[in-house]
Coordinates of C-alpha atoms and ligand atoms in Angstrom, one line a residue:
M1 CA 63.3 -19.4 93.8
S2 CA 61.1 -22.5 93.2
D3 CA 61.9 -25.9 94.6
V4 CA 63.4 -28.4 92.1
L5 CA 63.3 -31.2 94.7
E6 CA 61.4 -31.5 98.0
F7 CA 61.6 -34.5 100.2
A8 CA 59.5 -34.5 103.4
D9 CA 60.0 -37.3 105.9
V10 CA 61.0 -39.8 103.2
T11 CA 61.5 -43.4 104.2
L12 CA 62.3 -46.3 101.9
V13 CA 62.2 -49.8 103.3
R14 CA 63.5 -52.9 101.3
S15 CA 63.7 -56.4 102.8
G16 CA 62.9 -55.0 106.2
N17 CA 65.9 -52.5 106.0
R18 CA 65.4 -48.7 106.2
L19 CA 67.6 -47.7 103.2
L20 CA 66.3 -44.1 103.8
D21 CA 65.0 -43.0 107.1
G22 CA 63.1 -39.7 107.6
I23 CA 64.8 -37.6 104.9
N24 CA 64.0 -33.9 104.7
W25 CA 65.6 -32.1 101.9
R26 CA 64.9 -29.1 99.6
V27 CA 66.8 -28.2 96.5
S28 CA 66.1 -24.8 94.9
E29 CA 66.6 -23.8 91.3
G30 CA 70.2 -23.1 90.4
E31 CA 71.7 -24.9 93.4
R32 CA 74.6 -27.4 93.0
W33 CA 74.5 -30.1 95.6
V34 CA 76.9 -32.8 96.6
I35 CA 75.7 -35.9 98.5
L36 CA 78.5 -37.4 100.6
G37 CA 78.5 -40.6 102.6
P38 CA 80.2 -43.9 103.1
N39 CA 79.3 -47.0 101.0
G40 CA 75.8 -48.2 101.7
A41 CA 74.7 -44.9 103.1
G42 CA 71.7 -44.6 100.7
K43 CA 73.1 -42.1 98.3
T44 CA 72.1 -44.0 95.1
T45 CA 68.7 -44.8 96.6
L46 CA 68.2 -41.1 97.2
L47 CA 69.2 -40.2 93.7
Q48 CA 67.0 -42.9 92.2
I49 CA 64.0 -41.4 94.0
A50 CA 64.9 -37.9 92.7
A51 CA 65.1 -39.5 89.2
T52 CA 61.6 -40.9 89.7
N53 CA 62.9 -44.4 89.2
M54 CA 62.0 -45.5 92.8
H55 CA 59.1 -44.5 95.0
P56 CA 59.4 -44.0 98.8
T57 CA 57.7 -46.3 101.2
S58 CA 56.3 -43.3 103.0
G59 CA 56.8 -39.5 102.9
Y60 CA 56.3 -36.8 100.3
V61 CA 58.5 -36.2 97.3
S62 CA 58.1 -33.5 94.7
V63 CA 60.3 -33.3 91.6
L64 CA 60.3 -30.2 89.4
G65 CA 57.1 -29.1 91.0
E66 CA 55.3 -32.4 90.4
V67 CA 54.3 -34.7 93.3
L68 CA 55.6 -38.2 93.0
G69 CA 52.7 -40.6 92.9
G70 CA 50.4 -38.1 91.3
V71 CA 52.2 -37.5 88.1
D72 CA 53.0 -39.6 85.0
V73 CA 56.8 -40.2 85.5
F74 CA 57.2 -40.7 81.8
E75 CA 56.4 -37.0 81.3
L76 CA 58.8 -36.0 84.1
R77 CA 61.8 -38.1 83.1
P78 CA 62.8 -36.2 79.9
R79 CA 63.2 -33.2 82.2
I80 CA 65.8 -35.0 84.3
G81 CA 69.4 -36.0 83.2
L82 CA 70.9 -39.0 85.1
T83 CA 74.2 -40.8 85.0
S84 CA 74.8 -43.9 87.0
A85 CA 76.9 -47.1 86.8
A86 CA 73.7 -49.1 86.0
L87 CA 72.9 -46.9 83.0
A88 CA 76.5 -47.0 81.7
E89 CA 76.4 -50.8 81.7
R90 CA 73.5 -50.6 79.2
I91 CA 75.5 -48.7 76.6
R92 CA 76.7 -51.0 73.9
G93 CA 80.5 -51.0 73.2
S94 CA 79.8 -50.9 69.5
E95 CA 77.8 -47.6 69.7
W96 CA 79.4 -44.4 68.2
V97 CA 80.1 -41.8 70.8
L98 CA 78.0 -39.2 69.0
D99 CA 75.1 -41.6 68.9
V100 CA 75.4 -42.4 72.7
V101 CA 74.8 -38.7 73.2
R102 CA 72.2 -37.8 70.6
T103 CA 70.0 -40.8 71.2
A104 CA 69.2 -39.3 74.6
A105 CA 67.1 -36.8 72.7
Y106 CA 64.6 -39.6 72.4
G107 CA 65.2 -41.1 75.9
V108 CA 66.3 -44.4 74.4
L109 CA 69.5 -46.3 74.3
G110 CA 70.6 -47.6 70.9
T111 CA 70.4 -46.2 67.5
W112 CA 67.7 -48.2 65.8
R113 CA 64.7 -46.6 64.0
E114 CA 65.2 -42.9 65.0
S115 CA 66.0 -40.3 62.4
Y116 CA 67.9 -37.4 63.7
E117 CA 67.5 -33.7 63.1
D118 CA 70.5 -31.5 62.3
L119 CA 69.7 -29.7 65.5
D120 CA 70.3 -32.8 67.6
D121 CA 73.6 -33.4 65.8
S122 CA 74.9 -29.9 66.5
R123 CA 73.6 -30.0 70.1
A124 CA 75.3 -33.4 70.7
L125 CA 78.6 -32.1 69.2
G126 CA 78.4 -29.0 71.3
L127 CA 78.1 -31.1 74.4
L128 CA 81.1 -33.2 73.4
V129 CA 83.1 -30.0 72.9
R130 CA 81.9 -28.8 76.3
L131 CA 83.1 -32.0 77.9
G132 CA 86.4 -31.9 76.0
I133 CA 85.8 -35.0 73.9
A134 CA 84.8 -33.7 70.5
H135 CA 87.7 -35.6 69.0
L136 CA 86.1 -38.9 70.1
A137 CA 82.7 -38.3 68.3
G138 CA 83.6 -40.9 65.6
R139 CA 84.9 -43.5 68.1
T140 CA 82.9 -46.4 69.5
F141 CA 82.1 -46.3 73.2
G142 CA 83.9 -49.6 73.8
T143 CA 87.2 -48.1 72.7
L144 CA 87.1 -45.2 75.2
S145 CA 89.0 -44.9 78.5
E146 CA 87.0 -44.9 81.7
G147 CA 87.3 -41.2 82.0
E148 CA 86.2 -40.6 78.4
R149 CA 83.2 -42.9 79.0
K150 CA 82.2 -40.9 82.1
R151 CA 82.4 -37.6 80.1
T152 CA 80.3 -39.2 77.3
Q153 CA 77.7 -40.2 79.8
I154 CA 77.5 -36.7 81.2
A155 CA 77.1 -35.2 77.7
R156 CA 74.3 -37.8 77.2
A157 CA 72.6 -36.8 80.4
M158 CA 72.6 -33.1 79.3
M159 CA 71.4 -33.8 75.8
S160 CA 67.7 -33.3 76.6
D161 CA 68.5 -29.9 78.2
P162 CA 67.3 -31.2 81.6
E163 CA 66.1 -29.0 84.4
L164 CA 67.7 -31.3 86.9
L165 CA 71.0 -33.1 86.5
L166 CA 71.7 -36.1 88.7
L167 CA 75.3 -37.6 88.7
D168 CA 75.9 -40.7 90.7
E169 CA 79.6 -41.0 91.4
P170 CA 80.7 -39.5 88.1
T171 CA 84.4 -39.7 89.1
A172 CA 84.5 -43.2 90.6
G173 CA 87.2 -45.5 89.4
L174 CA 89.2 -42.9 87.5
D175 CA 93.0 -42.4 87.8
L176 CA 94.3 -39.1 89.1
G177 CA 94.5 -37.5 85.6
G178 CA 91.1 -38.7 84.6
R179 CA 89.6 -37.5 87.9
E180 CA 91.1 -34.1 87.6
T181 CA 90.0 -33.7 84.0
L182 CA 86.5 -34.7 84.8
V183 CA 86.3 -32.5 88.0
A184 CA 87.5 -29.6 85.9
A185 CA 84.7 -30.2 83.4
L186 CA 82.1 -30.5 86.2
S187 CA 83.4 -27.3 87.8
E188 CA 82.8 -25.5 84.5
I189 CA 79.3 -26.9 84.3
A190 CA 78.7 -25.9 87.9
A191 CA 79.9 -22.3 87.2
D192 CA 77.7 -21.9 84.2
P193 CA 74.5 -20.1 85.2
V194 CA 72.5 -21.8 82.4
S195 CA 73.5 -25.3 83.6
P196 CA 70.7 -27.2 85.2
T197 CA 70.2 -27.6 89.0
T198 CA 72.7 -30.4 89.8
V199 CA 73.0 -33.1 92.5
L200 CA 76.3 -35.1 92.5
V201 CA 77.0 -38.1 94.6
T202 CA 80.5 -39.1 95.7
H203 CA 82.2 -40.5 98.8
H204 CA 85.4 -38.5 98.4
V205 CA 85.6 -34.8 99.2
E206 CA 88.5 -34.5 96.8
E207 CA 86.0 -35.2 94.0
I208 CA 83.8 -32.3 94.8
P209 CA 84.0 -29.8 91.9
A210 CA 84.5 -26.1 92.5
G211 CA 81.2 -24.3 92.3
I212 CA 79.2 -26.8 94.4
T213 CA 77.0 -24.7 96.7
H214 CA 75.3 -27.2 99.0
A215 CA 76.1 -30.5 100.7
M216 CA 74.2 -33.3 102.4
L217 CA 76.0 -35.8 104.5
L218 CA 74.3 -39.2 104.7
R219 CA 74.9 -42.2 106.9
S220 CA 72.8 -45.3 107.3
G221 CA 69.9 -43.7 105.4
R222 CA 69.8 -40.6 107.6
V223 CA 70.9 -37.0 107.1
V224 CA 73.8 -36.2 109.3
A225 CA 74.0 -32.6 108.1
S226 CA 72.7 -30.6 105.2
G227 CA 72.9 -27.0 103.9
P228 CA 75.4 -24.5 102.4
I229 CA 78.6 -26.4 101.8
G230 CA 80.9 -24.2 103.9
Q231 CA 78.7 -24.7 106.9
T232 CA 78.1 -28.4 106.3
L233 CA 81.6 -29.8 105.6
T234 CA 82.9 -29.4 109.1
P235 CA 85.3 -31.8 110.8
D236 CA 82.6 -32.8 113.3
N237 CA 80.0 -33.4 110.6
L238 CA 82.4 -35.5 108.5
A239 CA 83.5 -37.5 111.6
A240 CA 79.8 -38.2 112.3
C241 CA 79.3 -39.2 108.7
F242 CA 82.3 -41.4 108.0
G243 CA 83.0 -42.6 111.6
V244 CA 86.6 -41.3 111.8
S245 CA 88.0 -38.0 112.9
L246 CA 89.0 -36.0 109.8
D247 CA 90.8 -32.8 109.2
I248 CA 89.4 -30.9 106.2
S249 CA 90.8 -28.2 104.1
H250 CA 89.4 -26.0 101.4
Q251 CA 91.6 -24.3 98.8
N252 CA 90.8 -22.7 95.5
G253 CA 87.3 -24.2 95.6
R254 CA 88.5 -27.7 96.2
W255 CA 88.3 -29.8 99.3
S256 CA 90.5 -32.4 100.9
A257 CA 90.3 -34.6 104.0
R258 CA 92.6 -36.8 105.9
A259 CA 92.5 -38.7 109.2
S260 CA 93.3 -36.3 112.0
A261 CA 95.9 -36.8 114.7
R262 CA 92.9 -37.1 117.1
N263 CA 92.6 -40.7 115.8
G264 CA 95.7 -41.5 117.8
G265 CA 98.0 -41.8 114.7
Ligands
ADP1 N1 66.6 -54.0 97.0 C1 67.3 -53.9 98.2 N2 66.9 -54.6 99.2 C2 67.6 -54.5 100.4 N3 68.7 -53.7 100.6 C3 69.1 -53.0 99.6 C4 68.4 -53.0 98.3 N4 69.0 -52.1 97.5 C5 70.0 -51.6 98.2 N5 70.1 -52.1 99.4 C6 71.0 -51.7 100.5 O1 70.7 -50.4 100.9 C7 71.8 -49.7 101.3 C8 72.0 -48.4 100.6 O2 72.3 -48.6 99.2 P1 72.8 -47.5 98.2 O3 71.7 -46.5 98.1 O4 73.2 -48.1 97.0 O5 74.0 -46.9 99.0 P2 75.2 -46.0 98.5 O6 74.9 -45.5 97.1 O7 75.3 -44.8 99.4 O8 76.5 -46.8 98.5 C9 73.0 -50.6 101.1 O9 73.3 -51.2 102.3 C10 72.4 -51.7 100.1 O10 73.0 -52.9 100.4
MG2 MG1 75.9 -45.7 95.3

């Protein structure tokens, strides 16, 4: 299988700080990755490089077979779907949900000037159905709950039929019902063989959808552990990543973690 992402000794320095430090990482076609790590670990920075929005200070990065630095990123970006808090903030509250999704076909936010093909309409609607929010197509983005907004953003990220889907904390800030609905939708996407290669960022193991195949644990810009998820999410690796002893369990494809008695509790 071909590499969708390849990072070799990638370092990113900002204001004298090493946000990423010597990252080596390979993602092959069809894999579904979770990036786990505490706040400030460098997860968003890593995803921004994969999205071609940031360039490393040193090291080698290839995305979808193209070497970063040697390729026109504007040709690469339509092949990548991204959701992030920063992108969400740019969506106007007055925008129709269907428009939020279908304007992604043009790689723009906002509805001005484009004329839409019927094909785009049906694809956008199909994605809303897939994310369980078809009934919201005629609502404006500003009237949605946080969970509905997250699902709208994921539909938008998938609109251009990307080869790589990057989701930065898609379940952050949701209540339990919202989280579970979204994790279920993400599990369905992960299980579907036609879905793009996916990298999802979170700092809670409870938010890992079933169907995730690989994990990378990140702390202070460095890889603590990386590989097939079953071998990577071990108590020792999680302790090294989050700085507390954790017991971890895995049931029906989902993970949970809690402080272990070893912490002296
Ligand atoms: N432009 C910048 N200059 C200096 N430090 C930054 C800059 N952007 C982010 N950081 C710092 O880099 C670290 C990693 O940030 P980030 O990738 O957002 O972490 P995460 O997504 O894992 O919470 C944080 O400590 C953050 O404060
Ligand atoms: Mg982040």
